[in-house]
């Protein structure tokens, strides 16, 4: 699964550089990114089904039942950032078996950082600079909290520091690695949060839907 992601990285970096040259036309940039995302999705899925040809597939654009045992869940998160030449976007990929997520990856191709988790085996961050196990923060004092949010009323959130990044998959990875203490969002496409759900859980965090919101946090605070 990691090989399938990294094989697309060169193309994504090239596409990102090209998008930066299209900023005079947002429509042109959106069309370009939509085509690039579709091409990347096809490349990754092609590699994956070579290994598991009968696996199901779930993306925001494609749904295939497969053998009912294994399923790949794939999404590009932060496409609106990509369109504007902002490097904060990621590919979210998970493998599920018998309705349980077993392996999860969130890959940021521009800075080549991979957040990874395997069920019952912990969560990790791999990069060119270092590789280590990750865990959620232990912050609990309101004045010390940093909360990422997406599409919800910020007035309902009382912590000291709030952040909107535009990339929910990386927001979940930030919770898992202690960069954020929590992430609160309107409901999201399952393909975008499937990998992040396992990574947060394996990093000793909590994630659930509450009052019509998706809430991920370090387990020490009440959101």
mmCIF file of C-alpha atoms in Angstrom, residues 132 200 202:
data_model
loop_
_atom_site.group_PDB
_atom_site.id
_atom_site.type_symbol
_atom_site.label_atom_id
_atom_site.label_comp_id
_atom_site.label_asym_id
_atom_site.label_seq_id
_atom_site.Cartn_x
_atom_site.Cartn_y
_atom_site.Cartn_z
ATOM 1 C CA UNK A 132 8.899 7.070 15.340
ATOM 2 C CA UNK A 200 -6.165 8.245 16.059
ATOM 3 C CA UNK A 202 -4.003 3.387 17.665
#
